[in-house]
Coordinates of C-alpha atoms in Angstrom, one line a residue:
Chain D
X1 CA -96.6 -40.3 73.8
X2 CA -94.2 -38.8 71.2
X3 CA -91.3 -41.1 70.8
X4 CA -88.2 -39.5 72.4
X5 CA -85.3 -39.5 70.0
X6 CA -82.7 -42.0 70.8
X7 CA -79.7 -40.3 72.5
X8 CA -76.9 -39.9 70.0
X9 CA -73.8 -42.1 70.5
X10 CA -70.7 -40.0 71.3
X11 CA -67.9 -40.8 68.8
X12 CA -64.5 -40.7 70.4
X13 CA -62.1 -38.6 68.3
X14 CA -58.4 -38.9 68.2
X15 CA -56.6 -35.6 68.8
X16 CA -54.8 -33.7 66.0
X17 CA -51.5 -35.1 67.3
X18 CA -52.8 -38.6 67.3
X19 CA -54.1 -38.3 63.8
X20 CA -50.7 -36.9 62.8
X21 CA -49.0 -40.0 64.3
X22 CA -51.5 -42.4 62.6
X23 CA -50.9 -40.6 59.3
X24 CA -47.1 -40.8 59.6
X25 CA -47.2 -44.5 60.5
X26 CA -49.6 -45.1 57.5
X27 CA -47.2 -43.3 55.2
X28 CA -44.2 -45.3 56.6
X29 CA -46.1 -48.6 56.1
X30 CA -47.2 -47.8 52.6
X31 CA -44.3 -48.6 50.1
Chain X
X1 CA -64.0 -25.2 31.8
X2 CA -61.8 -28.2 31.7
X3 CA -60.1 -28.6 35.1
X4 CA -57.6 -31.1 36.2
X5 CA -58.3 -32.4 39.6
X6 CA -54.9 -33.4 40.7
X7 CA -55.9 -35.5 43.7
X8 CA -59.0 -37.1 44.8
X9 CA -59.6 -37.9 48.5
X10 CA -62.0 -40.8 48.2
X11 CA -64.3 -40.4 51.1
X12 CA -67.0 -42.8 50.5
X13 CA -67.6 -45.7 48.1
X14 CA -70.8 -45.3 46.3
X15 CA -73.7 -46.9 48.1
X16 CA -77.4 -46.5 47.7
X17 CA -79.9 -45.7 50.4
X18 CA -83.6 -45.4 50.2
X19 CA -84.6 -42.3 48.4
X20 CA -85.9 -39.8 50.9
X21 CA -87.6 -36.8 49.3
X22 CA -86.8 -34.4 52.2
X23 CA -83.3 -35.4 52.8
X24 CA -80.3 -34.6 50.7
X25 CA -77.3 -36.9 51.0
X26 CA -74.5 -36.6 48.7
X27 CA -71.8 -39.2 48.1
X28 CA -68.7 -37.8 46.8
X29 CA -64.9 -37.8 46.7
X30 CA -63.6 -34.3 47.3
X31 CA -60.4 -33.2 45.5
X32 CA -58.5 -31.4 48.3
X33 CA -56.1 -29.9 45.8
X34 CA -59.0 -27.9 44.7
X35 CA -57.9 -24.5 43.4
X36 CA -60.0 -21.9 45.3
X37 CA -60.5 -20.0 42.0
X38 CA -62.4 -23.0 40.6
X39 CA -65.2 -22.3 43.1
X40 CA -65.2 -18.5 42.6
X41 CA -68.8 -18.6 41.3
X42 CA -70.2 -21.2 43.7
X43 CA -71.6 -20.7 47.2
X44 CA -68.8 -19.8 49.6
X45 CA -67.6 -22.7 51.7
X46 CA -69.1 -25.2 49.2
X47 CA -66.6 -28.0 50.2
X48 CA -67.6 -27.7 53.8
X49 CA -71.3 -28.1 53.0
X50 CA -70.5 -31.1 50.7
X51 CA -68.4 -32.7 53.5
X52 CA -71.2 -32.1 56.0
X53 CA -73.7 -33.8 53.7
X54 CA -71.3 -36.7 53.4
X55 CA -71.0 -37.0 57.1
X56 CA -74.8 -36.8 57.4
X57 CA -75.2 -39.6 55.0
X58 CA -72.8 -41.8 57.1
X59 CA -74.8 -40.8 60.2
X60 CA -78.1 -41.5 58.5
X61 CA -76.8 -45.1 57.7
X62 CA -75.7 -45.4 61.3
X63 CA -72.2 -46.2 60.0
X64 CA -69.8 -45.0 62.7
X65 CA -66.7 -46.4 60.9
X66 CA -67.6 -44.3 57.8
X67 CA -68.0 -41.2 60.0
X68 CA -64.6 -41.8 61.6
X69 CA -62.9 -42.4 58.2
X70 CA -64.7 -39.4 56.7
X71 CA -63.6 -37.0 59.4
X72 CA -60.1 -38.4 59.8
X73 CA -59.4 -38.3 56.1
X74 CA -60.8 -34.8 55.8
X75 CA -58.7 -33.5 58.6
X76 CA -55.6 -35.2 57.4
X77 CA -56.3 -34.1 53.8
X78 CA -56.6 -30.5 54.9
X79 CA -53.4 -30.7 56.9
X80 CA -51.6 -32.2 53.9
X81 CA -52.8 -29.4 51.5
X82 CA -51.8 -26.7 54.1
X83 CA -48.4 -28.2 54.5
X84 CA -48.0 -28.2 50.7
X85 CA -49.2 -24.6 50.4
X86 CA -47.7 -23.2 53.6
X87 CA -46.9 -19.9 51.9
X88 CA -50.1 -19.5 50.0
X89 CA -52.5 -16.9 51.6
X90 CA -55.4 -17.7 49.3
X91 CA -55.3 -21.5 49.8
X92 CA -54.8 -21.1 53.6
X93 CA -57.7 -18.7 53.8
X94 CA -59.8 -21.0 51.7
X95 CA -59.4 -24.0 54.0
X96 CA -59.7 -21.8 57.1
X97 CA -63.1 -20.7 55.8
X98 CA -64.1 -24.3 55.0
X99 CA -62.8 -25.8 58.2
X100 CA -64.7 -23.2 60.3
X101 CA -67.9 -23.7 58.2
X102 CA -67.7 -27.5 58.7
X103 CA -67.3 -26.9 62.5
X104 CA -70.3 -24.6 62.4
X105 CA -72.3 -27.2 60.5
X106 CA -71.4 -29.9 63.0
X107 CA -72.8 -27.6 65.7
X108 CA -75.8 -26.2 63.8
X109 CA -76.9 -29.7 62.9
X110 CA -75.8 -31.5 66.0
X111 CA -79.3 -31.6 67.5
X112 CA -78.1 -29.6 70.5
X113 CA -80.8 -27.1 71.3
X114 CA -78.3 -24.3 71.9
X115 CA -77.1 -24.5 68.4
X116 CA -80.5 -24.7 66.7
X117 CA -82.0 -21.4 67.8
X118 CA -81.6 -19.9 64.4
X119 CA -82.4 -23.0 62.3
X120 CA -85.5 -23.2 60.1
X121 CA -87.8 -26.2 60.3
X122 CA -86.3 -27.4 57.1
X123 CA -82.7 -27.1 58.5
X124 CA -83.7 -29.1 61.6
X125 CA -84.6 -32.0 59.3
X126 CA -81.0 -32.1 58.3
X127 CA -79.7 -32.7 61.8
X128 CA -77.6 -35.7 62.6
X129 CA -79.6 -38.6 64.0
X130 CA -77.3 -41.2 65.5
X131 CA -73.9 -39.7 66.4
X132 CA -72.7 -37.0 68.8
X133 CA -69.6 -35.5 67.2
X134 CA -68.6 -33.2 70.1
X135 CA -65.1 -34.6 70.2
X136 CA -64.6 -34.1 66.5
X137 CA -65.8 -30.5 66.8
X138 CA -62.9 -29.9 69.3
X139 CA -60.4 -31.4 66.8
X140 CA -61.8 -29.2 64.0
X141 CA -61.5 -26.2 66.4
X142 CA -57.8 -27.1 67.1
X143 CA -57.2 -27.5 63.3
X144 CA -58.8 -24.1 62.7
X145 CA -56.4 -22.5 65.2
X146 CA -53.5 -24.1 63.4
X147 CA -54.7 -22.8 60.0
X148 CA -55.4 -19.3 61.4
X149 CA -51.8 -19.2 62.8
X150 CA -50.5 -20.2 59.4
X151 CA -52.6 -17.5 57.7
X152 CA -51.3 -14.8 60.0
X153 CA -47.7 -16.0 59.5
X154 CA -48.1 -15.8 55.7
X155 CA -49.7 -12.4 55.9
X156 CA -47.0 -11.0 58.3
X157 CA -44.3 -12.4 56.1
X158 CA -45.8 -10.4 53.1
X159 CA -46.2 -7.2 55.1
X160 CA -43.0 -7.2 57.1
X161 CA -40.7 -5.9 54.3
X162 CA -43.0 -2.9 53.7
X163 CA -43.5 -1.6 57.2
X164 CA -40.4 0.4 58.1
X165 CA -39.9 2.2 54.8
X166 CA -43.7 2.8 54.5
X167 CA -44.3 4.0 58.0
X168 CA -41.0 5.8 58.9
X169 CA -39.0 6.5 55.8
X170 CA -41.2 7.2 52.9
X171 CA -42.5 10.8 52.7
X172 CA -46.2 10.3 52.3
X173 CA -46.5 14.0 53.2
X174 CA -44.6 15.8 50.4
X175 CA -42.4 18.7 51.4
X176 CA -41.6 17.4 54.8
X177 CA -38.3 16.1 53.5
X178 CA -36.8 19.6 53.9
X179 CA -37.2 19.2 57.7
X180 CA -35.4 15.9 58.1
X181 CA -33.0 16.1 61.1
X182 CA -29.3 16.3 60.5
X183 CA -27.7 12.9 59.9
X184 CA -31.0 11.4 58.6
X185 CA -30.4 8.4 56.5
X186 CA -32.6 6.0 54.6
X187 CA -32.2 2.5 56.0
X188 CA -29.6 0.5 54.0
X189 CA -31.9 -2.5 53.5
X190 CA -34.6 -0.3 51.8
X191 CA -31.9 1.2 49.6
X192 CA -30.0 -2.0 49.1
X193 CA -31.5 -2.6 45.6
X194 CA -32.3 0.9 44.7
X195 CA -36.0 1.4 44.9
X196 CA -36.8 -1.4 47.4
X197 CA -38.6 1.0 49.6
X198 CA -42.4 1.0 50.0
X199 CA -44.9 3.7 50.4
X200 CA -47.9 3.5 52.6
X201 CA -50.1 2.8 49.6
X202 CA -48.3 -0.5 49.2
X203 CA -49.4 -1.6 52.7
X204 CA -53.0 -0.5 52.0
X205 CA -53.0 -2.3 48.6
X206 CA -51.8 -5.5 50.4
X207 CA -54.5 -5.1 53.1
X208 CA -57.1 -4.7 50.4
X209 CA -56.0 -7.9 48.7
X210 CA -56.1 -9.8 52.0
X211 CA -59.6 -8.5 52.8
X212 CA -61.0 -9.2 49.4
X213 CA -59.7 -12.8 49.4
X214 CA -61.1 -13.6 52.8
X215 CA -64.5 -12.0 52.1
X216 CA -64.8 -13.8 48.7
X217 CA -64.1 -17.1 50.4
X218 CA -66.8 -16.6 53.0
X219 CA -64.4 -16.4 56.0
X220 CA -66.4 -15.5 59.1
X221 CA -66.5 -11.7 59.6
X222 CA -65.4 -12.3 63.3
X223 CA -62.3 -14.0 62.1
X224 CA -61.5 -11.4 59.5
X225 CA -61.6 -8.8 62.3
X226 CA -59.1 -10.8 64.3
X227 CA -56.8 -11.1 61.4
X228 CA -56.6 -7.3 60.9
X229 CA -56.3 -6.7 64.6
X230 CA -53.3 -9.0 64.6
X231 CA -51.7 -7.4 61.5
X232 CA -52.1 -3.9 62.8
X233 CA -50.5 -4.9 66.1
X234 CA -47.5 -6.1 64.1
X235 CA -47.3 -2.9 62.1
X236 CA -47.4 -1.0 65.5
X237 CA -44.7 -3.2 67.1
X238 CA -42.2 -3.2 64.1
X239 CA -42.6 0.5 63.6
X240 CA -42.2 1.4 67.3
X241 CA -39.3 -0.9 67.8
X242 CA -37.5 0.9 64.9
X243 CA -38.3 4.2 66.4
X244 CA -36.8 3.1 69.7
X245 CA -33.6 2.0 68.1
X246 CA -32.9 4.6 65.4
X247 CA -31.9 8.2 66.2
X248 CA -32.4 9.3 62.6
X249 CA -36.1 8.8 62.7
X250 CA -36.7 10.3 66.2
X251 CA -37.7 13.7 65.0
X252 CA -40.6 16.1 64.8
X253 CA -41.1 15.5 61.1
X254 CA -41.2 11.7 61.6
X255 CA -43.9 12.3 64.3
X256 CA -45.9 14.2 61.7
X257 CA -45.3 11.5 59.1
X258 CA -46.4 8.8 61.5
X259 CA -49.6 10.6 62.5
X260 CA -50.5 11.0 58.9
X261 CA -49.8 7.3 58.0
X262 CA -51.7 6.1 61.0
X263 CA -54.7 8.3 60.1
X264 CA -54.6 6.8 56.6
X265 CA -54.7 3.3 58.0
X266 CA -57.5 4.2 60.3
X267 CA -59.4 5.6 57.4
X268 CA -58.9 2.3 55.5
X269 CA -60.2 0.3 58.4
X270 CA -63.3 2.5 58.5
X271 CA -63.8 2.2 54.8
X272 CA -63.8 -1.5 55.0
X273 CA -66.0 -1.5 58.1
X274 CA -63.2 -3.0 60.2
X275 CA -62.8 -0.3 62.7
X276 CA -64.5 -2.3 65.4
X277 CA -61.8 -5.0 65.2
X278 CA -59.7 -3.3 67.9
X279 CA -56.9 -2.8 65.3
X280 CA -56.6 0.9 66.1
X281 CA -56.4 0.2 69.8
X282 CA -53.4 -2.1 69.2
X283 CA -51.6 0.9 67.6
X284 CA -52.0 3.1 70.6
X285 CA -48.3 2.9 71.6
X286 CA -47.3 4.0 68.2
X287 CA -49.9 6.8 68.2
X288 CA -48.6 8.1 71.5
X289 CA -45.0 7.9 70.3
X290 CA -45.9 10.0 67.3
X291 CA -47.5 12.5 69.6
X292 CA -44.5 12.5 71.9
X293 CA -42.2 13.4 69.0
X294 CA -44.3 16.5 68.3
X295 CA -45.0 17.7 71.9
X296 CA -42.9 20.5 73.4
X297 CA -40.1 19.2 75.7
X298 CA -39.0 22.1 77.9
X299 CA -41.1 23.0 80.9
X300 CA -42.6 21.3 83.9
X301 CA -46.0 21.6 82.2
X302 CA -44.6 20.0 79.0
X303 CA -43.4 17.1 81.2
X304 CA -46.8 16.7 82.8
X305 CA -48.5 16.7 79.4
X306 CA -46.1 14.0 78.1
X307 CA -46.7 11.8 81.1
X308 CA -50.5 12.2 81.0
X309 CA -50.6 11.4 77.2
X310 CA -48.1 8.5 77.1
X311 CA -50.2 5.9 79.0
X312 CA -49.4 3.1 76.6
X313 CA -45.7 3.7 76.5
X314 CA -43.4 2.5 79.3
X315 CA -41.1 4.8 81.2
X316 CA -38.2 3.2 79.4
X317 CA -39.7 3.8 76.0
X318 CA -40.5 7.5 76.8
X319 CA -37.0 8.1 78.1
X320 CA -35.4 6.3 75.2
X321 CA -37.4 8.4 72.6
X322 CA -36.5 11.6 74.4
X323 CA -32.8 10.6 74.5
X324 CA -32.9 9.8 70.8
X325 CA -34.9 12.9 69.8
X326 CA -33.0 14.9 67.2
X327 CA -33.8 18.6 66.7
X328 CA -34.7 19.4 63.1
X329 CA -32.2 22.3 62.9
X330 CA -30.0 24.6 64.9
X331 CA -33.1 26.7 65.9
X332 CA -34.6 23.8 67.9
X333 CA -33.1 22.9 71.2
X334 CA -32.1 19.4 72.1
X335 CA -34.0 17.7 75.0
X336 CA -32.1 18.5 78.2
X337 CA -31.0 15.9 80.7
X338 CA -32.8 17.9 83.4
X339 CA -36.1 17.6 81.5
X340 CA -35.6 13.8 81.2
X341 CA -35.0 13.7 85.0
X342 CA -38.3 15.5 85.5
X343 CA -40.1 13.0 83.4
X344 CA -38.5 10.1 85.3
X345 CA -39.4 11.6 88.6
X346 CA -43.0 12.0 87.5
X347 CA -43.2 8.4 86.3
X348 CA -41.3 6.7 89.1
X349 CA -44.4 5.3 90.8
X350 CA -45.3 3.5 87.6
X351 CA -44.3 -0.2 87.8
X352 CA -43.6 -0.5 84.1
X353 CA -42.5 -3.7 82.3
X354 CA -38.8 -3.6 82.0
X355 CA -38.3 -4.6 78.4
X356 CA -37.9 -1.7 76.0
X357 CA -39.0 -3.3 72.7
X358 CA -42.5 -4.8 71.9
X359 CA -42.8 -8.5 71.0
X360 CA -43.6 -8.3 67.3
X361 CA -44.4 -12.0 67.3
X362 CA -47.1 -11.7 70.0
X363 CA -50.2 -13.5 68.9
X364 CA -53.6 -12.6 70.3
X365 CA -55.7 -15.7 71.2
X366 CA -58.1 -16.4 68.3
X367 CA -61.8 -17.3 68.9
X368 CA -64.3 -18.8 66.5
X369 CA -67.8 -17.6 67.6
X370 CA -70.6 -20.0 66.4
X371 CA -71.9 -18.6 63.1
X372 CA -74.9 -20.7 61.8
X373 CA -75.6 -20.6 58.1
X374 CA -79.0 -19.7 56.6
X375 CA -78.4 -22.1 53.7
X376 CA -80.4 -25.3 53.5
X377 CA -78.5 -28.4 52.3
X378 CA -80.9 -29.2 49.5
X379 CA -80.4 -25.8 48.0
X380 CA -76.8 -26.4 47.4
X381 CA -75.7 -26.8 43.7
X382 CA -72.4 -28.6 42.9
X383 CA -70.7 -27.1 39.8
X384 CA -69.8 -29.6 37.1
X385 CA -66.3 -28.2 37.0
X386 CA -65.6 -30.1 40.2
X387 CA -65.7 -33.4 38.4
X388 CA -67.6 -35.0 41.2
X389 CA -69.3 -37.6 39.1
X390 CA -69.8 -39.6 42.3
X391 CA -72.4 -37.2 43.5
X392 CA -75.6 -39.0 44.1
X393 CA -78.7 -37.4 45.5
X394 CA -80.5 -40.0 47.5

């Protein structure tokens, strides 16, 4: 029987706001 | 053409994957400070297609970390560029086009049947294999809303100074000036530095410029329609609010002027095939105010005509315009208090909103209907001027 494609893995995404926070903290960390 | 690419957003380090004749992966680092003009000859939304191919490569290699880093750095990179260019219509429109196109690609090539109905067999080969990016699609949709709102804010900021003088003060119909009401004055701000007044042509020129930029950059037609619906609403609100606050423009001749200006704007919309945007409908209050200025205001029948025609104006607005109405000359009678009482009596069962002025800052909710592309990934050519020497076809 035709091989059924494997279900794709759902990648969890941070929200825009969380990305903003991550970005800000990265900028603060980097000298 | 020598170009300086100010900033590279390194997305992927170079890595090799087995050559696959029917798949087109590109490794790249995308300069997000790209000048839109640099891509004027290329396929619209080229950055979006390149980004998708990069994501597809990471998916193909089943590398979830790379997909996360790709999408996160892309989204953060776009936000950075937009923050830096928060008054640049062209750059904002450019990244709205590309963000929406990337969103459409993530749907079109998601593997979800519902998004593949218009795909060719070749396009179906370019679908993602390992990851479901539904949550990232939501983030890109939220980002698109933010970019759209920035675009509207920029466009409104450019149009705002033109509206009152172009719609209410400038005599687009020559010869009407002789019939200005007594006490008519040009607004101080439009006279402040001499000729700082605008004619309707200035608004139309600006609309042309907006439309040309958005079309050249491949912005979805559905979104272009929403942009102009929003901008026409603002023209309607700013103009009507001035009419409701200024006695010197509440006259028969201004009514005539307004109807002419509105017809010119409608003609422009039709000429650009934008009349189905709903932009004209958003101007209905202003259209009816212009009619009201020109209708007779004496008898019971006149009152009935005004009430039946002014369905998009509130009672407050109708009464305010009648109170402000200034006869052209001594031959025209002023609107009597009794006539206004008649109007109020006829409208009393209406439960109108109480506020007099329109909210010029009102934003219609924006939607991004799915808009699949007919392009196939391996037909995409990357112009050398992009300096993307990392590109590898694998």
